[in-house]
Amino acid sequence: MIRTSICKLLDIEHPIALGGMGSATSPALVAAVSRAGGLGALGCHYQTPDQIRERTAAIRQETNKPFGLNFLLFDTREDSFAAALDLRPAVMQFAWARPDQDLKSYFGRAHGAGCKITHMAGSVQEAVRAAEAGADIIIAQGTEGGGHVGWMASMPLIPMVVDAVAPIPVLAAGGFADGRGLVAALALGADGILLGTRFLATLESPLHPNFKQAIVDSDGHDTQLSEIPDIAAGLVWPGAMTRSRRNSFIERWAGREWALRQNRAEAHQRLQAARKSGDVDEGPLSMGQDAGLIHDIVPAAEIVTRIAREAEEILRRKLPALVA
Ligand SMILES: Cc1cc2nc3c(=O)[nH]c(=O)nc-3n(C[C@H](O)[C@H](O)[C@H](O)COP(=O)(O)O)c2cc1C
């Protein structure tokens, strides 16, 4: 069994975490990851206080293991955040603060509620800002990942962040989907991995089955960074692009973002309908380049145990045999 400092800090068995992915997470998915010994996290973005209370209660009905609640700081509703603090989750998982936001006040309130704090950073500068504000764990997120990402790739970013925030532990995110990825992250100095795309293709994931299948069908070469889904949704993120599957919707507007702004309301309606009906050509699907490593739709617990087992096998047998 692979144990790192994060296992002790978060009281989990395996150094494997689920990214809190807004409406792409569900109580069933969070509970499945935590029950399997990883760290589940529920995306609280757009959730009302009542929804957060209901969904957290649903997780707690399924498991008494630790899990996190995820907030996108640039767009956090105060009443929802206050409701989340009252629930005293083991972890508050933060991401995407505006440069002018005061991280210390959010982190201080979360610590006051007894939570451990993770903060996701796509640059060394943001990682250092979070470390100085008191984060317990930094998530270094590379641009290979699905959803909103920065510009730096995981390979250089992770060791740079590890060096910059030491001794604060680091979770590596962006492009990790199997045991080889966990071993690579550990070799780069991280203490574990956080996965998004891999957990979307699981039985518990709330995505429409067609979107799960599109991840399995992907060879990983069909993703594109753009602002197109956010322009359609009318959201301005602090410096992020979205990595999503390059489908008809993305191809129609790429290079014509001005036209999308003019037709925003209609485009948004169409994409919401496409998401609901499972139309993978017209509905945006956030996914990382690691979609090319994902070949099945299985229970989330199987992903956690499979990654842990594969990584251990590599560390025990393959790598030691290379040393003369
Ligand atoms: C559909 C989707 C939605 C996401 N939403 C969020 C979010 O609300 N908050 C967050 O911190 N990260 C979010 N992320 C990013 C993940 O937490 C994680 O950093 C990323 O998925 C890692 O890369 P991977 O997809 O290659 O595993 C999202 C990712 C995806 C794929």
mmCIF file of C-alpha atoms and ligand atoms in Angstrom:
data_model
loop_
_atom_site.group_PDB
_atom_site.id
_atom_site.type_symbol
_atom_site.label_atom_id
_atom_site.label_comp_id
_atom_site.label_asym_id
_atom_site.label_seq_id
_atom_site.Cartn_x
_atom_site.Cartn_y
_atom_site.Cartn_z
ATOM 1 C CA MET A 1 0.000 0.000 0.000
ATOM 2 C CA ILE A 2 1.296 3.457 -0.880
ATOM 3 C CA ARG A 3 1.090 5.913 2.006
ATOM 4 C CA THR A 4 2.131 9.547 1.724
ATOM 5 C CA SER A 5 1.873 12.526 4.069
ATOM 6 C CA ILE A 6 -1.493 13.372 2.531
ATOM 7 C CA CYS A 7 -2.964 10.044 3.724
ATOM 8 C CA LYS A 8 -2.177 10.943 7.324
ATOM 9 C CA LEU A 9 -3.179 14.588 6.983
ATOM 10 C CA LEU A 10 -6.563 13.774 5.442
ATOM 11 C CA ASP A 11 -7.104 10.419 7.183
ATOM 12 C CA ILE A 12 -7.479 8.539 3.883
ATOM 13 C CA GLU A 13 -6.037 5.196 2.733
ATOM 14 C CA HIS A 14 -4.902 6.044 -0.790
ATOM 15 C CA PRO A 15 -3.346 9.317 -2.020
ATOM 16 C CA ILE A 16 -6.047 9.662 -4.680
ATOM 17 C CA ALA A 17 -8.613 12.480 -4.763
ATOM 18 C CA LEU A 18 -11.657 13.416 -6.805
ATOM 19 C CA GLY A 19 -11.817 16.962 -8.153
ATOM 20 C CA GLY A 20 -15.001 18.738 -7.035
ATOM 21 C CA MET A 21 -16.452 19.227 -10.503
ATOM 22 C CA GLY A 22 -19.573 21.332 -10.091
ATOM 23 C CA SER A 23 -22.645 19.542 -11.419
ATOM 24 C CA ALA A 24 -20.409 16.760 -12.777
ATOM 25 C CA THR A 25 -20.071 15.431 -9.223
ATOM 26 C CA SER A 26 -22.880 13.846 -7.221
ATOM 27 C CA PRO A 27 -23.281 12.519 -3.683
ATOM 28 C CA ALA A 28 -23.074 8.954 -5.028
ATOM 29 C CA LEU A 29 -19.750 9.643 -6.786
ATOM 30 C CA VAL A 30 -18.239 11.469 -3.807
ATOM 31 C CA ALA A 31 -19.296 8.735 -1.378
ATOM 32 C CA ALA A 32 -17.965 5.990 -3.665
ATOM 33 C CA VAL A 33 -14.504 7.576 -3.873
ATOM 34 C CA SER A 34 -14.305 8.254 -0.130
ATOM 35 C CA ARG A 35 -15.631 4.793 0.779
ATOM 36 C CA ALA A 36 -12.923 3.248 -1.389
ATOM 37 C CA GLY A 37 -10.262 5.056 0.637
ATOM 38 C CA GLY A 38 -9.699 8.099 -1.585
ATOM 39 C CA LEU A 39 -10.941 11.626 -0.983
ATOM 40 C CA GLY A 40 -14.252 12.488 -2.623
ATOM 41 C CA ALA A 41 -15.260 16.118 -3.186
ATOM 42 C CA LEU A 42 -18.606 17.651 -4.047
ATOM 43 C CA GLY A 43 -18.752 20.622 -6.380
ATOM 44 C CA CYS A 44 -20.810 23.333 -4.644
ATOM 45 C CA HIS A 45 -20.766 25.780 -7.525
ATOM 46 C CA TYR A 46 -24.289 27.185 -8.207
ATOM 47 C CA GLN A 47 -25.679 25.196 -5.279
ATOM 48 C CA THR A 48 -28.055 26.908 -2.847
ATOM 49 C CA PRO A 49 -27.509 26.456 0.900
ATOM 50 C CA ASP A 50 -30.375 23.933 0.985
ATOM 51 C CA GLN A 51 -28.939 21.945 -1.912
ATOM 52 C CA ILE A 52 -25.527 21.828 -0.205
ATOM 53 C CA ARG A 53 -27.110 20.642 3.033
ATOM 54 C CA GLU A 54 -29.172 17.970 1.238
ATOM 55 C CA ARG A 55 -26.281 16.701 -0.865
ATOM 56 C CA THR A 56 -23.881 16.613 2.078
ATOM 57 C CA ALA A 57 -26.438 14.674 4.125
ATOM 58 C CA ALA A 58 -26.780 12.213 1.225
ATOM 59 C CA ILE A 59 -23.001 11.653 1.222
ATOM 60 C CA ARG A 60 -22.992 11.172 4.983
ATOM 61 C CA GLN A 61 -25.751 8.588 4.707
ATOM 62 C CA GLU A 62 -23.502 6.520 2.485
ATOM 63 C CA THR A 63 -20.179 6.935 4.287
ATOM 64 C CA ASN A 64 -18.564 8.321 7.404
ATOM 65 C CA LYS A 65 -15.222 8.708 5.597
ATOM 66 C CA PRO A 66 -13.739 12.178 4.982
ATOM 67 C CA PHE A 67 -14.721 14.185 1.910
ATOM 68 C CA GLY A 68 -14.428 17.749 0.660
ATOM 69 C CA LEU A 69 -16.725 20.530 -0.488
ATOM 70 C CA ASN A 70 -15.450 22.470 -3.493
ATOM 71 C CA PHE A 71 -15.845 26.196 -4.112
ATOM 72 C CA LEU A 72 -14.786 28.317 -7.066
ATOM 73 C CA LEU A 73 -13.720 31.387 -5.116
ATOM 74 C CA PHE A 74 -14.271 34.008 -7.825
ATOM 75 C CA ASP A 75 -17.938 33.101 -7.956
ATOM 76 C CA THR A 76 -18.742 31.942 -4.420
ATOM 77 C CA ARG A 77 -22.112 32.796 -2.897
ATOM 78 C CA GLU A 78 -21.668 33.892 0.699
ATOM 79 C CA ASP A 79 -24.817 32.126 1.950
ATOM 80 C CA SER A 80 -23.739 28.859 0.299
ATOM 81 C CA PHE A 81 -20.227 29.084 1.706
ATOM 82 C CA ALA A 82 -21.574 29.829 5.203
ATOM 83 C CA ALA A 83 -23.897 26.801 4.934
ATOM 84 C CA ALA A 84 -20.945 24.627 3.905
ATOM 85 C CA LEU A 85 -18.880 25.807 6.876
ATOM 86 C CA ASP A 86 -21.734 24.897 9.243
ATOM 87 C CA LEU A 87 -21.568 21.338 7.893
ATOM 88 C CA ARG A 88 -17.902 21.111 8.951
ATOM 89 C CA PRO A 89 -16.617 18.936 6.077
ATOM 90 C CA ALA A 90 -13.182 17.362 6.549
ATOM 91 C CA VAL A 91 -11.844 19.386 3.627
ATOM 92 C CA MET A 92 -12.624 22.662 1.876
ATOM 93 C CA GLN A 93 -11.367 22.377 -1.696
ATOM 94 C CA PHE A 94 -10.855 25.841 -3.214
ATOM 95 C CA ALA A 95 -9.974 26.903 -6.746
ATOM 96 C CA TRP A 96 -9.923 29.883 -9.071
ATOM 97 C CA ALA A 97 -9.711 32.975 -6.909
ATOM 98 C CA ARG A 98 -9.520 36.426 -8.482
ATOM 99 C CA PRO A 99 -6.100 38.043 -7.980
ATOM 100 C CA ASP A 100 -7.626 40.693 -5.699
ATOM 101 C CA GLN A 101 -9.469 38.240 -3.449
ATOM 102 C CA ASP A 102 -8.316 37.761 0.129
ATOM 103 C CA LEU A 103 -7.557 34.040 0.448
ATOM 104 C CA LYS A 104 -6.693 34.403 4.133
ATOM 105 C CA SER A 105 -10.238 35.270 5.129
ATOM 106 C CA TYR A 106 -11.711 32.203 3.342
ATOM 107 C CA PHE A 107 -8.953 29.921 4.635
ATOM 108 C CA GLY A 108 -9.247 31.326 8.181
ATOM 109 C CA ARG A 109 -12.997 30.677 8.250
ATOM 110 C CA ALA A 110 -12.510 27.130 6.904
ATOM 111 C CA HIS A 111 -9.814 26.389 9.472
ATOM 112 C CA GLY A 112 -12.130 27.802 12.142
ATOM 113 C CA ALA A 113 -14.725 25.207 11.090
ATOM 114 C CA GLY A 114 -12.129 22.461 11.540
ATOM 115 C CA CYS A 115 -11.538 21.860 7.811
ATOM 116 C CA LYS A 116 -8.274 21.099 6.086
ATOM 117 C CA ILE A 117 -7.759 23.366 3.090
ATOM 118 C CA THR A 118 -6.699 22.472 -0.424
ATOM 119 C CA HIS A 119 -6.243 25.174 -3.042
ATOM 120 C CA MET A 120 -5.807 24.495 -6.743
ATOM 121 C CA ALA A 121 -3.156 26.469 -8.631
ATOM 122 C CA GLY A 122 -2.168 26.467 -12.289
ATOM 123 C CA SER A 123 0.917 28.589 -11.686
ATOM 124 C CA VAL A 124 3.752 28.802 -9.159
ATOM 125 C CA GLN A 125 2.648 32.334 -8.249
ATOM 126 C CA GLU A 126 -0.862 31.206 -7.298
ATOM 127 C CA ALA A 127 0.517 28.209 -5.371
ATOM 128 C CA VAL A 128 2.786 30.488 -3.310
ATOM 129 C CA ARG A 129 -0.088 32.911 -2.670
ATOM 130 C CA ALA A 130 -2.206 30.037 -1.304
ATOM 131 C CA ALA A 131 0.676 28.626 0.740
ATOM 132 C CA GLU A 132 1.257 32.044 2.320
ATOM 133 C CA ALA A 133 -2.455 32.321 3.087
ATOM 134 C CA GLY A 134 -2.325 29.054 5.046
ATOM 135 C CA ALA A 135 -3.425 26.249 2.682
ATOM 136 C CA ASP A 136 -2.719 22.761 4.039
ATOM 137 C CA ILE A 137 -2.314 21.189 0.601
ATOM 138 C CA ILE A 138 -1.653 22.741 -2.808
ATOM 139 C CA ILE A 139 -3.187 21.136 -5.883
ATOM 140 C CA ALA A 140 -0.858 21.809 -8.814
ATOM 141 C CA GLN A 141 -3.053 21.598 -11.913
ATOM 142 C CA GLY A 142 -1.540 21.240 -15.359
ATOM 143 C CA THR A 143 -3.119 22.383 -18.592
ATOM 144 C CA GLU A 144 -3.616 18.791 -19.817
ATOM 145 C CA GLY A 145 -6.575 18.467 -17.478
ATOM 146 C CA GLY A 146 -10.265 18.745 -18.185
ATOM 147 C CA GLY A 147 -12.396 21.758 -17.355
ATOM 148 C CA HIS A 148 -10.854 25.108 -16.467
ATOM 149 C CA VAL A 149 -7.081 25.049 -16.590
ATOM 150 C CA GLY A 150 -4.111 27.387 -16.898
ATOM 151 C CA TRP A 151 -1.207 27.414 -19.321
ATOM 152 C CA MET A 152 1.515 25.337 -17.672
ATOM 153 C CA ALA A 153 1.821 21.595 -18.320
ATOM 154 C CA SER A 154 1.883 19.188 -15.376
ATOM 155 C CA MET A 155 5.411 17.909 -16.054
ATOM 156 C CA PRO A 156 7.227 21.199 -15.318
ATOM 157 C CA LEU A 157 4.553 22.753 -13.074
ATOM 158 C CA ILE A 158 4.391 20.020 -10.440
ATOM 159 C CA PRO A 159 8.076 19.963 -9.408
ATOM 160 C CA MET A 160 8.199 23.777 -9.575
ATOM 161 C CA VAL A 161 5.236 24.017 -7.193
ATOM 162 C CA VAL A 162 6.679 21.274 -4.956
ATOM 163 C CA ASP A 163 9.910 23.275 -4.618
ATOM 164 C CA ALA A 164 8.141 26.597 -4.143
ATOM 165 C CA VAL A 165 5.747 25.557 -1.365
ATOM 166 C CA ALA A 166 7.825 22.935 0.510
ATOM 167 C CA PRO A 167 7.151 21.511 3.073
ATOM 168 C CA ILE A 168 3.456 21.901 2.216
ATOM 169 C CA PRO A 169 2.296 18.723 0.445
ATOM 170 C CA VAL A 170 1.172 18.864 -3.180
ATOM 171 C CA LEU A 171 -1.503 16.923 -5.060
ATOM 172 C CA ALA A 172 -0.821 16.647 -8.801
ATOM 173 C CA ALA A 173 -3.748 17.228 -11.171
ATOM 174 C CA GLY A 174 -4.182 17.409 -14.925
ATOM 175 C CA GLY A 175 -3.601 14.378 -17.119
ATOM 176 C CA PHE A 176 -3.580 11.644 -14.449
ATOM 177 C CA ALA A 177 -5.772 8.613 -14.996
ATOM 178 C CA ASP A 178 -3.934 5.456 -13.922
ATOM 179 C CA GLY A 179 -1.280 3.930 -11.676
ATOM 180 C CA ARG A 180 1.510 5.073 -13.991
ATOM 181 C CA GLY A 181 0.310 8.623 -13.438
ATOM 182 C CA LEU A 182 0.401 8.214 -9.662
ATOM 183 C CA VAL A 183 3.970 6.911 -9.781
ATOM 184 C CA ALA A 184 5.000 9.781 -12.090
ATOM 185 C CA ALA A 185 3.421 12.335 -9.749
ATOM 186 C CA LEU A 186 5.246 10.839 -6.761
ATOM 187 C CA ALA A 187 8.510 10.944 -8.728
ATOM 188 C CA LEU A 188 7.910 14.637 -9.430
ATOM 189 C CA GLY A 189 7.665 15.237 -5.700
ATOM 190 C CA ALA A 190 3.886 15.291 -5.277
ATOM 191 C CA ASP A 191 2.166 13.389 -2.479
ATOM 192 C CA GLY A 192 -0.740 12.108 -4.531
ATOM 193 C CA ILE A 193 -3.032 12.808 -7.461
ATOM 194 C CA LEU A 194 -6.389 14.480 -8.024
ATOM 195 C CA LEU A 195 -8.461 13.277 -10.955
ATOM 196 C CA GLY A 196 -11.405 14.716 -12.820
ATOM 197 C CA THR A 197 -11.897 13.147 -16.250
ATOM 198 C CA ARG A 198 -11.211 9.560 -15.105
ATOM 199 C CA PHE A 199 -14.018 9.779 -12.544
ATOM 200 C CA LEU A 200 -16.473 11.158 -15.120
ATOM 201 C CA ALA A 201 -16.433 7.773 -16.861
ATOM 202 C CA THR A 202 -17.732 5.806 -13.873
ATOM 203 C CA LEU A 203 -21.072 4.254 -13.027
ATOM 204 C CA GLU A 204 -21.741 6.827 -10.283
ATOM 205 C CA SER A 205 -20.873 9.881 -12.405
ATOM 206 C CA PRO A 206 -23.984 11.992 -13.086
ATOM 207 C CA LEU A 207 -23.041 12.615 -16.747
ATOM 208 C CA HIS A 208 -25.399 11.440 -19.488
ATOM 209 C CA PRO A 209 -24.271 7.952 -20.663
ATOM 210 C CA ASN A 210 -23.456 9.360 -24.141
ATOM 211 C CA PHE A 211 -20.931 11.784 -22.610
ATOM 212 C CA LYS A 212 -19.309 8.992 -20.587
ATOM 213 C CA GLN A 213 -19.040 6.950 -23.788
ATOM 214 C CA ALA A 214 -17.501 9.944 -25.623
ATOM 215 C CA ILE A 215 -14.688 9.941 -23.044
ATOM 216 C CA VAL A 216 -14.107 6.222 -23.580
ATOM 217 C CA ASP A 217 -14.177 6.711 -27.370
ATOM 218 C CA SER A 218 -11.689 9.613 -27.243
ATOM 219 C CA ASP A 219 -8.067 9.021 -28.198
ATOM 220 C CA GLY A 220 -7.055 12.082 -26.145
ATOM 221 C CA HIS A 221 -6.174 14.120 -29.250
ATOM 222 C CA ASP A 222 -9.625 15.634 -29.610
ATOM 223 C CA THR A 223 -9.642 18.245 -26.858
ATOM 224 C CA GLN A 224 -9.431 21.993 -27.341
ATOM 225 C CA LEU A 225 -8.741 24.920 -25.029
ATOM 226 C CA SER A 226 -11.207 27.722 -25.572
ATOM 227 C CA GLU A 227 -13.461 30.241 -23.877
ATOM 228 C CA ILE A 228 -16.414 29.105 -25.966
ATOM 229 C CA PRO A 229 -18.462 27.235 -23.289
ATOM 230 C CA ASP A 230 -17.957 30.147 -20.868
ATOM 231 C CA ILE A 231 -18.914 32.787 -23.427
ATOM 232 C CA ALA A 232 -22.084 30.812 -24.107
ATOM 233 C CA ALA A 233 -22.791 30.571 -20.363
ATOM 234 C CA GLY A 234 -22.065 34.279 -19.904
ATOM 235 C CA LEU A 235 -19.318 33.628 -17.352
ATOM 236 C CA VAL A 236 -15.939 35.383 -17.170
ATOM 237 C CA TRP A 237 -13.318 33.300 -15.342
ATOM 238 C CA PRO A 238 -10.185 34.825 -13.803
ATOM 239 C CA GLY A 239 -7.653 33.792 -16.404
ATOM 240 C CA ALA A 240 -8.877 30.296 -17.275
ATOM 241 C CA MET A 241 -9.675 28.574 -20.513
ATOM 242 C CA THR A 242 -11.775 25.394 -20.668
ATOM 243 C CA ARG A 243 -10.413 22.156 -22.057
ATOM 244 C CA SER A 244 -13.304 20.368 -23.688
ATOM 245 C CA ARG A 245 -14.024 17.853 -26.411
ATOM 246 C CA ARG A 246 -13.692 19.388 -29.898
ATOM 247 C CA ASN A 247 -17.212 18.813 -31.249
ATOM 248 C CA SER A 248 -19.545 20.594 -33.683
ATOM 249 C CA PHE A 249 -20.456 23.185 -31.062
ATOM 250 C CA ILE A 250 -16.794 24.161 -30.452
ATOM 251 C CA GLU A 251 -15.890 24.059 -34.158
ATOM 252 C CA ARG A 252 -18.847 26.275 -35.088
ATOM 253 C CA TRP A 253 -17.699 29.136 -32.846
ATOM 254 C CA ALA A 254 -13.894 28.767 -32.794
ATOM 255 C CA GLY A 255 -12.451 32.005 -34.200
ATOM 256 C CA ARG A 256 -15.967 33.494 -34.263
ATOM 257 C CA GLU A 257 -16.295 34.200 -30.547
ATOM 258 C CA TRP A 258 -17.642 37.667 -31.400
ATOM 259 C CA ALA A 259 -20.551 36.026 -33.222
ATOM 260 C CA LEU A 260 -21.179 33.714 -30.256
ATOM 261 C CA ARG A 261 -21.443 36.779 -27.991
ATOM 262 C CA GLN A 262 -24.087 38.173 -30.353
ATOM 263 C CA ASN A 263 -26.054 34.896 -30.294
ATOM 264 C CA ARG A 264 -25.346 33.991 -26.694
ATOM 265 C CA ALA A 265 -28.884 33.428 -25.401
ATOM 266 C CA GLU A 266 -29.859 31.084 -28.208
ATOM 267 C CA ALA A 267 -26.526 29.209 -28.117
ATOM 268 C CA HIS A 268 -26.840 28.737 -24.364
ATOM 269 C CA GLN A 269 -30.348 27.331 -24.666
ATOM 270 C CA ARG A 270 -29.217 24.919 -27.364
ATOM 271 C CA LEU A 271 -26.239 23.684 -25.384
ATOM 272 C CA GLN A 272 -28.317 23.108 -22.270
ATOM 273 C CA ALA A 273 -30.828 21.081 -24.274
ATOM 274 C CA ALA A 274 -27.959 19.110 -25.852
ATOM 275 C CA ARG A 275 -26.474 18.332 -22.433
ATOM 276 C CA LYS A 276 -29.808 17.030 -21.209
ATOM 277 C CA SER A 277 -30.500 14.881 -24.256
ATOM 278 C CA GLY A 278 -26.950 13.507 -24.434
ATOM 279 C CA ASP A 279 -26.133 15.136 -27.783
ATOM 280 C CA VAL A 280 -22.338 14.869 -27.778
ATOM 281 C CA ASP A 281 -21.947 16.983 -30.936
ATOM 282 C CA GLU A 282 -23.811 20.013 -29.624
ATOM 283 C CA GLY A 283 -23.235 19.747 -25.869
ATOM 284 C CA PRO A 284 -19.886 20.865 -24.410
ATOM 285 C CA LEU A 285 -17.978 18.105 -22.599
ATOM 286 C CA SER A 286 -15.103 19.209 -20.372
ATOM 287 C CA MET A 287 -12.452 16.513 -20.484
ATOM 288 C CA GLY A 288 -8.674 16.229 -20.291
ATOM 289 C CA GLN A 289 -6.109 14.773 -22.667
ATOM 290 C CA ASP A 290 -6.024 11.726 -20.390
ATOM 291 C CA ALA A 291 -9.355 10.720 -21.956
ATOM 292 C CA GLY A 292 -7.077 8.733 -24.289
ATOM 293 C CA LEU A 293 -6.107 6.572 -21.292
ATOM 294 C CA ILE A 294 -9.684 5.808 -20.301
ATOM 295 C CA HIS A 295 -11.159 2.656 -21.806
ATOM 296 C CA ASP A 296 -14.034 1.638 -19.557
ATOM 297 C CA ILE A 297 -16.954 2.814 -17.467
ATOM 298 C CA VAL A 298 -16.657 1.115 -14.090
ATOM 299 C CA PRO A 299 -17.546 1.786 -10.448
ATOM 300 C CA ALA A 300 -15.543 4.701 -9.006
ATOM 301 C CA ALA A 301 -14.218 2.465 -6.223
ATOM 302 C CA GLU A 302 -12.610 0.255 -8.851
ATOM 303 C CA ILE A 303 -10.705 3.264 -10.202
ATOM 304 C CA VAL A 304 -9.313 4.064 -6.755
ATOM 305 C CA THR A 305 -8.218 0.506 -5.996
ATOM 306 C CA ARG A 306 -6.945 -0.117 -9.538
ATOM 307 C CA ILE A 307 -4.735 2.988 -9.514
ATOM 308 C CA ALA A 308 -3.381 2.179 -6.050
ATOM 309 C CA ARG A 309 -2.646 -1.434 -7.027
ATOM 310 C CA GLU A 310 -1.027 -0.562 -10.351
ATOM 311 C CA ALA A 311 1.178 2.116 -8.796
ATOM 312 C CA GLU A 312 2.302 -0.236 -6.047
ATOM 313 C CA GLU A 313 3.158 -2.912 -8.594
ATOM 314 C CA ILE A 314 5.309 -0.462 -10.579
ATOM 315 C CA LEU A 315 7.085 0.766 -7.454
ATOM 316 C CA ARG A 316 7.708 -2.737 -6.085
ATOM 317 C CA ARG A 317 8.686 -4.603 -9.235
ATOM 318 C CA LYS A 318 9.298 -2.546 -12.356
ATOM 319 C CA LEU A 319 11.289 0.369 -10.990
ATOM 320 C CA PRO A 320 13.570 -1.446 -8.511
ATOM 321 C CA ALA A 321 14.554 -3.862 -11.300
ATOM 322 C CA LEU A 322 15.936 -0.900 -13.275
ATOM 323 C CA VAL A 323 18.501 -0.007 -10.637
ATOM 324 C CA ALA A 324 21.782 -1.814 -11.148
HETATM 325 C C1 LIG B 1 -16.347 18.541 -16.035
HETATM 326 C C2 LIG B 1 -15.320 19.162 -15.138
HETATM 327 C C3 LIG B 1 -15.733 20.139 -14.231
HETATM 328 C C4 LIG B 1 -14.800 20.699 -13.340
HETATM 329 N N1 LIG B 1 -15.233 21.603 -12.410
HETATM 330 C C5 LIG B 1 -14.377 21.999 -11.420
HETATM 331 C C6 LIG B 1 -14.861 22.773 -10.313
HETATM 332 O O1 LIG B 1 -16.037 23.159 -10.243
HETATM 333 N N2 LIG B 1 -13.967 23.078 -9.332
HETATM 334 C C7 LIG B 1 -12.655 22.664 -9.369
HETATM 335 O O2 LIG B 1 -11.907 22.945 -8.431
HETATM 336 N N3 LIG B 1 -12.188 21.968 -10.423
HETATM 337 C C8 LIG B 1 -13.017 21.606 -11.417
HETATM 338 N N4 LIG B 1 -12.534 20.851 -12.468
HETATM 339 C C9 LIG B 1 -11.085 20.519 -12.542
HETATM 340 C C10 LIG B 1 -10.768 19.263 -11.738
HETATM 341 O O3 LIG B 1 -10.877 19.550 -10.361
HETATM 342 C C11 LIG B 1 -9.331 18.773 -12.003
HETATM 343 O O4 LIG B 1 -8.409 19.763 -11.685
HETATM 344 C C12 LIG B 1 -9.095 18.327 -13.441
HETATM 345 O O5 LIG B 1 -10.191 17.591 -13.923
HETATM 346 C C13 LIG B 1 -7.832 17.466 -13.468
HETATM 347 O O6 LIG B 1 -7.524 17.039 -14.760
HETATM 348 P P1 LIG B 1 -8.054 15.642 -15.393
HETATM 349 O O7 LIG B 1 -9.414 15.965 -15.900
HETATM 350 O O8 LIG B 1 -7.068 15.369 -16.457
HETATM 351 O O9 LIG B 1 -8.067 14.619 -14.315
HETATM 352 C C14 LIG B 1 -13.437 20.309 -13.399
HETATM 353 C C15 LIG B 1 -13.034 19.353 -14.338
HETATM 354 C C16 LIG B 1 -13.953 18.780 -15.200
HETATM 355 C C17 LIG B 1 -13.477 17.724 -16.162
#
